[in-house]
mmCIF file of C-alpha atoms and ligand atoms in Angstrom:
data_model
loop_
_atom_site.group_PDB
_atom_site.id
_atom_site.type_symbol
_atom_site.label_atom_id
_atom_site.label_comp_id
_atom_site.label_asym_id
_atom_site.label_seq_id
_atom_site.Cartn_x
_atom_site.Cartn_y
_atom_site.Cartn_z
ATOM 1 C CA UNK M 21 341.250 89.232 12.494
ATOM 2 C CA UNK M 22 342.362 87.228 9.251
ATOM 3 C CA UNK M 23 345.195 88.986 6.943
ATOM 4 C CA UNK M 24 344.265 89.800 3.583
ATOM 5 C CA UNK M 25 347.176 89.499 1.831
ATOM 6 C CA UNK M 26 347.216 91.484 -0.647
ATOM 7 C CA UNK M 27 343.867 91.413 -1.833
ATOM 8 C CA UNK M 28 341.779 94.268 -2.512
ATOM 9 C CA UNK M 29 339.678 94.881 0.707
ATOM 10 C CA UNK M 30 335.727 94.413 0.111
ATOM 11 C CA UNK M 31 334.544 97.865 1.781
ATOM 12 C CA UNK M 32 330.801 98.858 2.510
ATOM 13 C CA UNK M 33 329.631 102.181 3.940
ATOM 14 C CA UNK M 34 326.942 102.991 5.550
ATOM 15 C CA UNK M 35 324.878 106.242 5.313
ATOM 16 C CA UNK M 36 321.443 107.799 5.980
ATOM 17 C CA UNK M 37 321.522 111.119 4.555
ATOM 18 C CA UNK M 38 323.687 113.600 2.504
ATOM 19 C CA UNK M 39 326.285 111.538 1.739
ATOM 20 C CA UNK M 40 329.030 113.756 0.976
ATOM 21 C CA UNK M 41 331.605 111.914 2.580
ATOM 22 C CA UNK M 42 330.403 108.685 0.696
ATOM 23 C CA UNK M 43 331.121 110.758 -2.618
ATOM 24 C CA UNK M 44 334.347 111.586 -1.538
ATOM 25 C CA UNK M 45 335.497 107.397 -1.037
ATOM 26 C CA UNK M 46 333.911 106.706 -3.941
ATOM 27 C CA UNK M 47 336.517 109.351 -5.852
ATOM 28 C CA UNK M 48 339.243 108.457 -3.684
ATOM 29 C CA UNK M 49 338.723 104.114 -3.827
ATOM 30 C CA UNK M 50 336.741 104.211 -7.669
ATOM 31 C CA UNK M 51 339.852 103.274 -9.233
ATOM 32 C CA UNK M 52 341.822 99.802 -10.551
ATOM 33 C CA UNK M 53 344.564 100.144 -8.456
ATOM 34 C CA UNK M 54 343.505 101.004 -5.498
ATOM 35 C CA UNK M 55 343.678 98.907 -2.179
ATOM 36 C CA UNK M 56 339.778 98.905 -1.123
ATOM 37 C CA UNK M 57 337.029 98.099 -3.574
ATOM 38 C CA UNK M 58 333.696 99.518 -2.176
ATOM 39 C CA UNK M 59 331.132 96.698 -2.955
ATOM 40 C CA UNK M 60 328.342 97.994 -0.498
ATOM 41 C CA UNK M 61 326.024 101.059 0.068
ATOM 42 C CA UNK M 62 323.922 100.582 3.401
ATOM 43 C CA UNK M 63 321.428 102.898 3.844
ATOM 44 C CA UNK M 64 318.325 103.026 6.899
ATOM 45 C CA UNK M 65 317.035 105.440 4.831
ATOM 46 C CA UNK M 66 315.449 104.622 1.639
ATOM 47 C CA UNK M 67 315.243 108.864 1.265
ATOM 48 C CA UNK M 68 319.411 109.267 1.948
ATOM 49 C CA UNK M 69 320.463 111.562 -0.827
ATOM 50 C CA UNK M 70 323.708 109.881 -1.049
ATOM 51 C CA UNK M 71 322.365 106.825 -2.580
ATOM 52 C CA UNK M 72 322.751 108.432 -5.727
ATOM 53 C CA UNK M 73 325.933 108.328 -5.638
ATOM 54 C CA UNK M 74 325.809 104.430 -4.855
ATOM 55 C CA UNK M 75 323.580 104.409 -8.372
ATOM 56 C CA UNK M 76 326.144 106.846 -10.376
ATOM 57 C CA UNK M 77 328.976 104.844 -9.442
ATOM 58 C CA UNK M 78 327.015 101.482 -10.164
ATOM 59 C CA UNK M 79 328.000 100.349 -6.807
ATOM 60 C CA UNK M 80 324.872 98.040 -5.088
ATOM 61 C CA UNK M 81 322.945 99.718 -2.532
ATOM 62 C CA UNK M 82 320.944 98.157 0.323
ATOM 63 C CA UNK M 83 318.122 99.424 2.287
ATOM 64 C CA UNK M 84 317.493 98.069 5.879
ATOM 65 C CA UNK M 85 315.197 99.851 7.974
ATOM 66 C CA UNK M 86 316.040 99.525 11.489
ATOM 67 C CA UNK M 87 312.578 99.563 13.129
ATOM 68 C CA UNK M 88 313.102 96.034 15.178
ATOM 69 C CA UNK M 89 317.449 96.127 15.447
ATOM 70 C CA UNK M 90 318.055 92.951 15.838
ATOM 71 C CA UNK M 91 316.384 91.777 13.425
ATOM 72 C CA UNK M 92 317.720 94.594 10.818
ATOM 73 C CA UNK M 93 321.306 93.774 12.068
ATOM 74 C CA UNK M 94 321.044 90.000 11.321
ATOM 75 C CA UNK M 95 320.239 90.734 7.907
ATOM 76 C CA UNK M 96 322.857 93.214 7.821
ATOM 77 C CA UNK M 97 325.765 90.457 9.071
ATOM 78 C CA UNK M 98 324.285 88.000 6.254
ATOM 79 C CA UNK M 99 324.358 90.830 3.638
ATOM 80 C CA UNK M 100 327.844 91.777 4.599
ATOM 81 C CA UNK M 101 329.221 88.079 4.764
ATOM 82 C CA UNK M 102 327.680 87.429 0.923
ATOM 83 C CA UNK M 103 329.661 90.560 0.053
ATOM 84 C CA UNK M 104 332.592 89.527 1.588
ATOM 85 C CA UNK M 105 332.930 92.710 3.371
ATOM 86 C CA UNK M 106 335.831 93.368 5.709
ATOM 87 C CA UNK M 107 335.554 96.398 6.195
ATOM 88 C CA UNK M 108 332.917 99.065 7.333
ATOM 89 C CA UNK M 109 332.901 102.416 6.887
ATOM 90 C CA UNK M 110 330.250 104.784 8.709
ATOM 91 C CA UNK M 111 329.967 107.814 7.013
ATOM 92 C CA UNK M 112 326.740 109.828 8.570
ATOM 93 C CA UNK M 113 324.865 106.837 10.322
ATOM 94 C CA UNK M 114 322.509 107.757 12.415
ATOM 95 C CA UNK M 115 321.768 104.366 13.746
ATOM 96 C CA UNK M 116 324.378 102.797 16.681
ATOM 97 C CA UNK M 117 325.252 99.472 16.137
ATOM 98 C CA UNK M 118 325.247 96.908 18.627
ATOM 99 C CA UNK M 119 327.883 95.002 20.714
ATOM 100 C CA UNK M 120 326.355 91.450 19.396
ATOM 101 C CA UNK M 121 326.524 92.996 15.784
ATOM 102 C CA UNK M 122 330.239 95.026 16.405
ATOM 103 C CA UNK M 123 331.801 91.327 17.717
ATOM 104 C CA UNK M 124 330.126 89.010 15.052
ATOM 105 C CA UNK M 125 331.519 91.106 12.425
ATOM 106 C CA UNK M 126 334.700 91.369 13.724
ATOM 107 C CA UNK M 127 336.556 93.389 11.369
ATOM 108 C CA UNK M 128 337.412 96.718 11.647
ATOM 109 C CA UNK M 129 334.474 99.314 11.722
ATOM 110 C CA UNK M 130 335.454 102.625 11.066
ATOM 111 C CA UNK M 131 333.629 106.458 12.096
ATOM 112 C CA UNK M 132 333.794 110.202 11.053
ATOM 113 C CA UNK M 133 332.733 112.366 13.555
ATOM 114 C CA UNK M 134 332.550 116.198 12.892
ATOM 115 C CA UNK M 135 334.396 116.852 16.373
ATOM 116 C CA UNK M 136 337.958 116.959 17.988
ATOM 117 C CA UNK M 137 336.838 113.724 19.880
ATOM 118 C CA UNK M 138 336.683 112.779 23.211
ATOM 119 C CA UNK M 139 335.226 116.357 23.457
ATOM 120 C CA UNK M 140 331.450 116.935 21.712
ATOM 121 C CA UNK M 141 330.359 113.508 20.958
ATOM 122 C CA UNK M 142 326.743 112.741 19.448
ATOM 123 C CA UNK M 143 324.093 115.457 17.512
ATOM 124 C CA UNK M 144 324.680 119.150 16.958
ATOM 125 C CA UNK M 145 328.314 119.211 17.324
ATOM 126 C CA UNK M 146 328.776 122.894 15.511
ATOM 127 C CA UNK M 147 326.070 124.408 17.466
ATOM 128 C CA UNK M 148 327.660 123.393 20.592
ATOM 129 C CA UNK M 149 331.187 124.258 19.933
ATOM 130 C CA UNK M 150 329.919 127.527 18.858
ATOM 131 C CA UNK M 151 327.941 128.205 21.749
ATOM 132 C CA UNK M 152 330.694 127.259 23.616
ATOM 133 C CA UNK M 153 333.489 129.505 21.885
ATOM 134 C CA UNK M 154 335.513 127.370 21.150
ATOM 135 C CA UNK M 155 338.542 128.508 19.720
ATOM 136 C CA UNK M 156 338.807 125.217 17.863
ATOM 137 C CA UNK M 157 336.786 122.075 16.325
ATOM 138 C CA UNK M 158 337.901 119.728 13.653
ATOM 139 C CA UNK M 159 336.845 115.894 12.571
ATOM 140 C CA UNK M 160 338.060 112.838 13.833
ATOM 141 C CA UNK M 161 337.724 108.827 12.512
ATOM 142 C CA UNK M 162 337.878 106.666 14.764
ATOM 143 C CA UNK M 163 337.693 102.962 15.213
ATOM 144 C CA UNK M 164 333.537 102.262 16.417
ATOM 145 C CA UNK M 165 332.922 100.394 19.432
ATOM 146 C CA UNK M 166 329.527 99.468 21.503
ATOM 147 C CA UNK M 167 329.872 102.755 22.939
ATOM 148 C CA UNK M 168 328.759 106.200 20.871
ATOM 149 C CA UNK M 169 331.331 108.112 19.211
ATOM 150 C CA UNK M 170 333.990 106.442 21.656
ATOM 151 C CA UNK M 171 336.468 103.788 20.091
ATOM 152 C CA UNK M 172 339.938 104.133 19.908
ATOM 153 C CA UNK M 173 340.945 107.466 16.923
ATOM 154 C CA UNK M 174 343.045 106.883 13.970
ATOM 155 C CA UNK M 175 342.994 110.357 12.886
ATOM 156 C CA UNK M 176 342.070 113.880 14.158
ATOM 157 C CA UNK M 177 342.562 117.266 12.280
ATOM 158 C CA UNK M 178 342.168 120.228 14.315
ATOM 159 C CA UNK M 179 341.005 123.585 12.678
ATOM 160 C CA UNK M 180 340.135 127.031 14.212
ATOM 161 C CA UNK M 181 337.015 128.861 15.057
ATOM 162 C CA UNK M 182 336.853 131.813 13.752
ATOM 163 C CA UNK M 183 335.016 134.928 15.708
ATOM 164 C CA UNK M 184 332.489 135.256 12.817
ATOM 165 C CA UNK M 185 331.827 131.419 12.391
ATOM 166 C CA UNK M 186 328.274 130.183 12.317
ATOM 167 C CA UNK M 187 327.176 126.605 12.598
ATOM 168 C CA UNK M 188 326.830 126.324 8.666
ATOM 169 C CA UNK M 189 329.855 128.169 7.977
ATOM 170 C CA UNK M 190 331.480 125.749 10.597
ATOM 171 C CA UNK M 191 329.767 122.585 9.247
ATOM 172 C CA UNK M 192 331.028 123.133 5.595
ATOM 173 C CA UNK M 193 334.882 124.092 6.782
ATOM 174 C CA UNK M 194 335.004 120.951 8.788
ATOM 175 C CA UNK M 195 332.999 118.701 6.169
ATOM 176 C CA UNK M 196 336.138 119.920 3.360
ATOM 177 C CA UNK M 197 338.427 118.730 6.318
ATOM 178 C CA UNK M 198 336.724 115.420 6.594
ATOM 179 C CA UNK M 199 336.587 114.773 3.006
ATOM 180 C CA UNK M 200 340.626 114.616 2.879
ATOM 181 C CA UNK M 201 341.011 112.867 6.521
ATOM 182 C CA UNK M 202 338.544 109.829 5.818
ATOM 183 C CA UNK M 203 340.605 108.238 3.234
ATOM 184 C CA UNK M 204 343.731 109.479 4.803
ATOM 185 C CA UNK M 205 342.622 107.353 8.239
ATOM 186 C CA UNK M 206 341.501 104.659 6.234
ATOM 187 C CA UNK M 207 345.077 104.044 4.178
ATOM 188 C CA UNK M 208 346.293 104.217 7.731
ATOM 189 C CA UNK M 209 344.122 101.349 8.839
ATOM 190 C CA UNK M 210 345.503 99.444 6.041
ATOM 191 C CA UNK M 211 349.149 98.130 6.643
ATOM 192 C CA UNK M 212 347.566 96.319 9.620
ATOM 193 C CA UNK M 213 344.739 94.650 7.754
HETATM 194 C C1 GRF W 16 329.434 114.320 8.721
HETATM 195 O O1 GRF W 16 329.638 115.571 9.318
HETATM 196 C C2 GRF W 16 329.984 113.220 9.586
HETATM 197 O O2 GRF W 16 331.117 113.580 10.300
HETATM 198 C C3 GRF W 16 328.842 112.944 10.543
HETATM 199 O O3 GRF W 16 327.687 113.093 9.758
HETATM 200 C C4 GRF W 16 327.952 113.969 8.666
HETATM 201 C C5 GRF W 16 327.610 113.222 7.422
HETATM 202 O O4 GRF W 16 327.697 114.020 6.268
HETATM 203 N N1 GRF W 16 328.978 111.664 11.190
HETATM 204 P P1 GRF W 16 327.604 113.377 4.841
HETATM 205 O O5 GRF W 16 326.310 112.561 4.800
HETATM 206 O O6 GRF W 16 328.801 112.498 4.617
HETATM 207 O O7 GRF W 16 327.557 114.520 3.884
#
């Protein structure tokens, strides 16, 4: 991967829903000084509530559905080489990228998951740890590869269970977590970039 040197890192993240964690980068990068500059919304879902943030924050959006993959992803690599992106952020998408589109981008792509990773990887995370009993859950970003929800973790913060936890009450203690660790993992990321 080429060294930046200094400059200000061209992010773009990628979401298909909510987009709460997008709001939170947005507060955390939308500033002069700071390292990243998030050029980029990706959406596969023309619908995702979070692109109003993209639209608040006057930051472009792009919609690509993702009906035929390969041919959504090739657009995607052109889009994100215009942009001079180096540097993607997945922040609630639901789609899995590709190996060909992982290696021709080649630069770091980065994941939240709502789970103390390896354990509960893909959909319905909270229900499971709850039906489970687990005495603990958390978030976790991690670096994406071809496989889901499996590429090497940057950061993981571990909270507890309590007796009386439901899957929403679950959902929104973890989603405050993952709100602080998502730029925390990314500032990480950034001495080596
Ligand atoms: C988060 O829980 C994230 O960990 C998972 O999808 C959810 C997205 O939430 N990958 P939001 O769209 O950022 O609010």
């Amino acid at each position: 991967m080429e060294k930046l040197n200094g400059k200000k890192i061209n992010t773009a993240v990628f979401i298909s829903g909510r987009g709460s964690n997008l709001r939170s980068l947005i507060k955390h990068y939308n500033k002069k000084k700071s390292p990243i500059s998030i050029k980029l919304i990706v959406s596969n879902n023309s619908k995702a509530k979070g692109l109003i943030y993209a639209k608040k924050a006057k930051i472009k959006s792009h919609i690509e559905n993702f009906k035929k993959i390969n041919i959504a992803e090739k657009k995607l690599l052109k889009k994100l080489s215009y942009n001079k992106i180096n540097l993607i952020c997945l922040a609630g998408f639901m789609k899995i990228l590709s190996k060909k589109f992982i290696k021709k981008f080649n630069k770091p792509i980065l994941n939240i998951h709502p789970s103390l990773l390896p354990q509960y990887k893909g959909l319905n995370t909270h229900g499971r740890v709850i039906k489970n009993k687990e005495k603990y859950s958390g978030a976790t970003v991690h670096f994406v590869s071809s496989k889901l929800d499996s590429g090497k973790i940057i950061l993981q913060k571990k909270i507890k269970v309590s007796k009386y936890e439901n899957e929403q009450t679950l959902q929104k203690k973890i989603l405050k977590v993952e709100h602080k660790l998502y730029p925390k993992a990314i500032k990480k990321i950034l001495i080596n970039l």
